[in-house]
mmCIF file of C-alpha atoms in Angstrom:
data_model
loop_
_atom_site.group_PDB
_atom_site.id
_atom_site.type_symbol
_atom_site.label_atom_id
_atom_site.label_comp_id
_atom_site.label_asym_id
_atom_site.label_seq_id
_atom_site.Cartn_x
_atom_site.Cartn_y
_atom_site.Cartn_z
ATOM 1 C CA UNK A 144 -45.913 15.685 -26.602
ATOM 2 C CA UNK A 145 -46.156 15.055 -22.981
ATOM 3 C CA UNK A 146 -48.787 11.693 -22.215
ATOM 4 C CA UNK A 147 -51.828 12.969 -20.145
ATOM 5 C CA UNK A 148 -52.857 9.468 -19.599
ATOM 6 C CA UNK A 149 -49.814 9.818 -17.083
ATOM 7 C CA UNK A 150 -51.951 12.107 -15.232
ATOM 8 C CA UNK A 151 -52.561 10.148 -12.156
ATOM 9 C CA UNK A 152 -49.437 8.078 -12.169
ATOM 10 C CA UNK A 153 -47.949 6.814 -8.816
ATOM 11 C CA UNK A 154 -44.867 6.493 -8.088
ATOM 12 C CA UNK A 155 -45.996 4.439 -4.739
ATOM 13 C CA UNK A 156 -44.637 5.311 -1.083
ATOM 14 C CA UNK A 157 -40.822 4.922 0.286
ATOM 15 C CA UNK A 158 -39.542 5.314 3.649
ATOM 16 C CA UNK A 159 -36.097 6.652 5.261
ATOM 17 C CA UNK A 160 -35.030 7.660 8.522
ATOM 18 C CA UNK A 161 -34.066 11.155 8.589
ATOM 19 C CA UNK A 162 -30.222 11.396 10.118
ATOM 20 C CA UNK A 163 -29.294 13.609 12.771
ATOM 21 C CA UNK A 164 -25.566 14.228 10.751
ATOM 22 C CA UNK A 165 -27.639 15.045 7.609
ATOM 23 C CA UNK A 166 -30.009 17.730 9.112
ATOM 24 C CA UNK A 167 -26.802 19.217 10.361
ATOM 25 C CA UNK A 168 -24.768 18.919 7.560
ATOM 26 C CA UNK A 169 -27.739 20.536 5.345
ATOM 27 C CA UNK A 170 -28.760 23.326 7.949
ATOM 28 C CA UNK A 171 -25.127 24.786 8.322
ATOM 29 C CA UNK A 172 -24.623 23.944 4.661
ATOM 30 C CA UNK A 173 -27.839 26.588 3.788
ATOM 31 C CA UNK A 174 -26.621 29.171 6.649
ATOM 32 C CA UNK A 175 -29.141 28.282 9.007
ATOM 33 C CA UNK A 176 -28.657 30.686 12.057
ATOM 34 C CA UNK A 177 -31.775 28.480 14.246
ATOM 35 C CA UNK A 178 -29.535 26.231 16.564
ATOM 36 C CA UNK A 179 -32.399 23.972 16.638
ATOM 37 C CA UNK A 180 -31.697 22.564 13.713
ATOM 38 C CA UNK A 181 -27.884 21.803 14.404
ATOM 39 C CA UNK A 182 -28.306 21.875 18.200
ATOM 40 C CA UNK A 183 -29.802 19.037 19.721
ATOM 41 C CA UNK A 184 -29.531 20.487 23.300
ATOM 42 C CA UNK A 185 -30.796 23.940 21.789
ATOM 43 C CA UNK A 186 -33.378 22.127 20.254
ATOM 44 C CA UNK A 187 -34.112 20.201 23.192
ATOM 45 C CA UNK A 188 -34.002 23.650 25.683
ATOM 46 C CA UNK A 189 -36.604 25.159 22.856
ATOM 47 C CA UNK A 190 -39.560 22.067 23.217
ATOM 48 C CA UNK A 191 -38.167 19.871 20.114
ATOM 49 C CA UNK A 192 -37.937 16.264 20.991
ATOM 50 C CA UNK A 193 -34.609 16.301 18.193
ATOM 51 C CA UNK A 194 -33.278 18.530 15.676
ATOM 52 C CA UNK A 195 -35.529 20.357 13.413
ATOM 53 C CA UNK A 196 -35.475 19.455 9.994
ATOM 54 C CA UNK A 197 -35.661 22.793 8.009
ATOM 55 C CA UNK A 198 -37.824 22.749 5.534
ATOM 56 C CA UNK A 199 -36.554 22.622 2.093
ATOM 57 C CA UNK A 200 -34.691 19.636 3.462
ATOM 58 C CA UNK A 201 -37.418 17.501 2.772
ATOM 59 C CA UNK A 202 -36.920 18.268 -1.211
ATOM 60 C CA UNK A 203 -33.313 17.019 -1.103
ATOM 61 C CA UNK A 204 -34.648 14.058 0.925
ATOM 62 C CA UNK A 205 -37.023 13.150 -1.551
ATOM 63 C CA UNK A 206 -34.645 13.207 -4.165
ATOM 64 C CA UNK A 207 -32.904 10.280 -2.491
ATOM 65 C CA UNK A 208 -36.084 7.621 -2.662
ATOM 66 C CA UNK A 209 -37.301 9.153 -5.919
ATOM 67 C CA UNK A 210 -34.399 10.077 -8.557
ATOM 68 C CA UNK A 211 -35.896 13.002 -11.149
ATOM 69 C CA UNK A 212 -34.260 10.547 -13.836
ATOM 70 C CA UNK A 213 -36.846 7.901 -13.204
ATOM 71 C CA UNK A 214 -39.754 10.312 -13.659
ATOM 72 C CA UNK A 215 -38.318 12.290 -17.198
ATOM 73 C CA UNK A 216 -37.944 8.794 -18.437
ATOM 74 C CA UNK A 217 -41.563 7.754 -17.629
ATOM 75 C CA UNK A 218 -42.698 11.070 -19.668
ATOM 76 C CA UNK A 219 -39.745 11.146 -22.309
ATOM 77 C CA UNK A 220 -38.658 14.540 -21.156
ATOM 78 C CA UNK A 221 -35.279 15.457 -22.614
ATOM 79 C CA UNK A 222 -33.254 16.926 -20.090
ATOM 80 C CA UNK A 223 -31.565 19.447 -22.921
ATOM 81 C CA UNK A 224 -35.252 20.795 -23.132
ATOM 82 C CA UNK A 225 -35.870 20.867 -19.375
ATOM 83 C CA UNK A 226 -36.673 23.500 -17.240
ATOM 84 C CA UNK A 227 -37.638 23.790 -13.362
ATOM 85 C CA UNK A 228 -40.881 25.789 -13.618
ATOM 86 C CA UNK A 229 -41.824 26.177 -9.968
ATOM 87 C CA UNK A 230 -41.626 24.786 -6.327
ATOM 88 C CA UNK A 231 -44.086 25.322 -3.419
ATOM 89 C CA UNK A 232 -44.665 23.306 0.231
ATOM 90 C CA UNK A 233 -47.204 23.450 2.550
ATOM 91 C CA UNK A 234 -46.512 22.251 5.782
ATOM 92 C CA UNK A 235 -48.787 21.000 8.262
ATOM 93 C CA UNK A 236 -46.223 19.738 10.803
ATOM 94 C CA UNK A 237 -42.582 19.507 12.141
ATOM 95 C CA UNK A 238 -40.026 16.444 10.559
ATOM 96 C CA UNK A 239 -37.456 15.852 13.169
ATOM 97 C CA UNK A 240 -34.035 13.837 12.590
ATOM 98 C CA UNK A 241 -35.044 10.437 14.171
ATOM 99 C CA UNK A 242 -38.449 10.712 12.375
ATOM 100 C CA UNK A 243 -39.044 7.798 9.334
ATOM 101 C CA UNK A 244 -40.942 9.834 6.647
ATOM 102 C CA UNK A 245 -42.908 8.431 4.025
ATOM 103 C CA UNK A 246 -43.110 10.459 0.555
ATOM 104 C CA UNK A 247 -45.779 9.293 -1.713
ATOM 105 C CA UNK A 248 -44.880 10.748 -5.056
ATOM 106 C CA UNK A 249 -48.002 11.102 -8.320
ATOM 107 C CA UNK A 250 -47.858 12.855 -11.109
ATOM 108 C CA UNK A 251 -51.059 15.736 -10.762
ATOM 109 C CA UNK A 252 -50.625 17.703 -14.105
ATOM 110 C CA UNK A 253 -49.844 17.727 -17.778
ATOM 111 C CA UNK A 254 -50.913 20.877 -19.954
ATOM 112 C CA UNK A 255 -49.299 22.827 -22.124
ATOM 113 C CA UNK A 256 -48.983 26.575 -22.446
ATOM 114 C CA UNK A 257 -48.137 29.132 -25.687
ATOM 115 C CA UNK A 258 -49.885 26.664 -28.277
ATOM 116 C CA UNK A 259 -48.076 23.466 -27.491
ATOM 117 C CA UNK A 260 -44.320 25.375 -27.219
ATOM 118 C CA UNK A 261 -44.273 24.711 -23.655
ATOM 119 C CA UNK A 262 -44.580 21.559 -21.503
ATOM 120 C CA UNK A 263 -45.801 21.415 -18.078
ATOM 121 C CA UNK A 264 -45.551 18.592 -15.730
ATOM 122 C CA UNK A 265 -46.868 18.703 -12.464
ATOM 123 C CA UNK A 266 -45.797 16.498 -9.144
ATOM 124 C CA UNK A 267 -46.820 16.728 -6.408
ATOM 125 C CA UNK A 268 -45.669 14.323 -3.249
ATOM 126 C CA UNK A 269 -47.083 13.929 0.042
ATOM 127 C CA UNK A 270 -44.907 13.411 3.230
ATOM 128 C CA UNK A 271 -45.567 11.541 6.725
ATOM 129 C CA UNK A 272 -44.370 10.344 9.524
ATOM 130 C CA UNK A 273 -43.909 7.543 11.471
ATOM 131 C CA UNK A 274 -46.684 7.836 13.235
ATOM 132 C CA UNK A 275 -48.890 8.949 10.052
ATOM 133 C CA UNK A 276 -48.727 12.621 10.962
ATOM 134 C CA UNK A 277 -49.072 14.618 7.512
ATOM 135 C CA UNK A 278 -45.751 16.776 7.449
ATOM 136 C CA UNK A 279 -45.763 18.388 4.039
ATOM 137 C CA UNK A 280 -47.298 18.449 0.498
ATOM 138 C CA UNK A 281 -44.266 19.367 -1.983
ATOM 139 C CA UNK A 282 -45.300 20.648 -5.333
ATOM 140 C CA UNK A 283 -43.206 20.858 -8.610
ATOM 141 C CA UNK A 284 -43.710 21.746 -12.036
ATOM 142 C CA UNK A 285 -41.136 20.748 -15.009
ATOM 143 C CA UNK A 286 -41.279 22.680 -18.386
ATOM 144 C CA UNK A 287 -40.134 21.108 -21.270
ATOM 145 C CA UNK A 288 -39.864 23.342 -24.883
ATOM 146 C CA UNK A 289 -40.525 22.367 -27.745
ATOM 147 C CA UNK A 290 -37.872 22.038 -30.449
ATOM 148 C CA UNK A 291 -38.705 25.136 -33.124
ATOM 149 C CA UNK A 292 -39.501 24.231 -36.421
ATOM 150 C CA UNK A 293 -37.894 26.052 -38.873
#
């Protein structure tokens, strides 16, 4: 069984400046057809100050300061049992390459679902900028089942 006393748990705040290369590298890699986010003088000609960073960008980004592998250890998720329930963002303003962003990552959730058979953990992680702007909330829920007891 998950720990709900985890419920609340901070993972604390880390910091990287997004790169230029990597927002285009990760743009053309997804088929991004914008040129603002692989264009700085298109992004420049459209009223960007640098390259957009498209959105699910910030995911893979926050994947680099906090590794998934830290947080199943915390709960004691096996990763045989593990499932990615859902993602979501809400975005409240535009990351640029340049831009330092600051994810602050908690654990929000832990419930269960079909009498205990199902797992959920919820994260949710909150990312600014440099100049405290609030960029995006990004949302996840993990699903662990339950081994069946014969």
């Amino acid at each position: 069984m998950l720990d709900r006393n985890l419920i609340g748990h901070s993972f604390g705040k880390r910091s990287l400046v997004v790169e230029e290369g990597a927002v285009r590298s990760y743009a053309q890699a997804i088929g991004e057809t914008d040129a603002t986010c692989f264009d700085p003088s298109a992004a420049r000609a459209a009223g960007h100050r640098a390259l957009r960073v498209p959105p699910t960008f910030l995911s893979c980004l926050e994947g680099r300061l906090f590794p998934t592998r830290a947080l199943l250890e915390l709960a004691g998720i096996d990763l045989k049992r593990l499932l990615h329930a859902e993602q979501s963002y809400e975005y409240h303003a535009q990351a640029y390459a340049g831009d330092t962003l600051s994810y602050e990552q908690k654990i929000v959730d832990i419930y269960d679902k079909k009498g205990g058979a199902l797992e959920f953990l919820v994260k949710q992680t909150r990312v600014s900028n440099q100049d405290g702007a609030h960029i995006a909330d990004l949302r996840a829920a993990l699903v662990q089942r339950q081994l069946v007891k014969a």
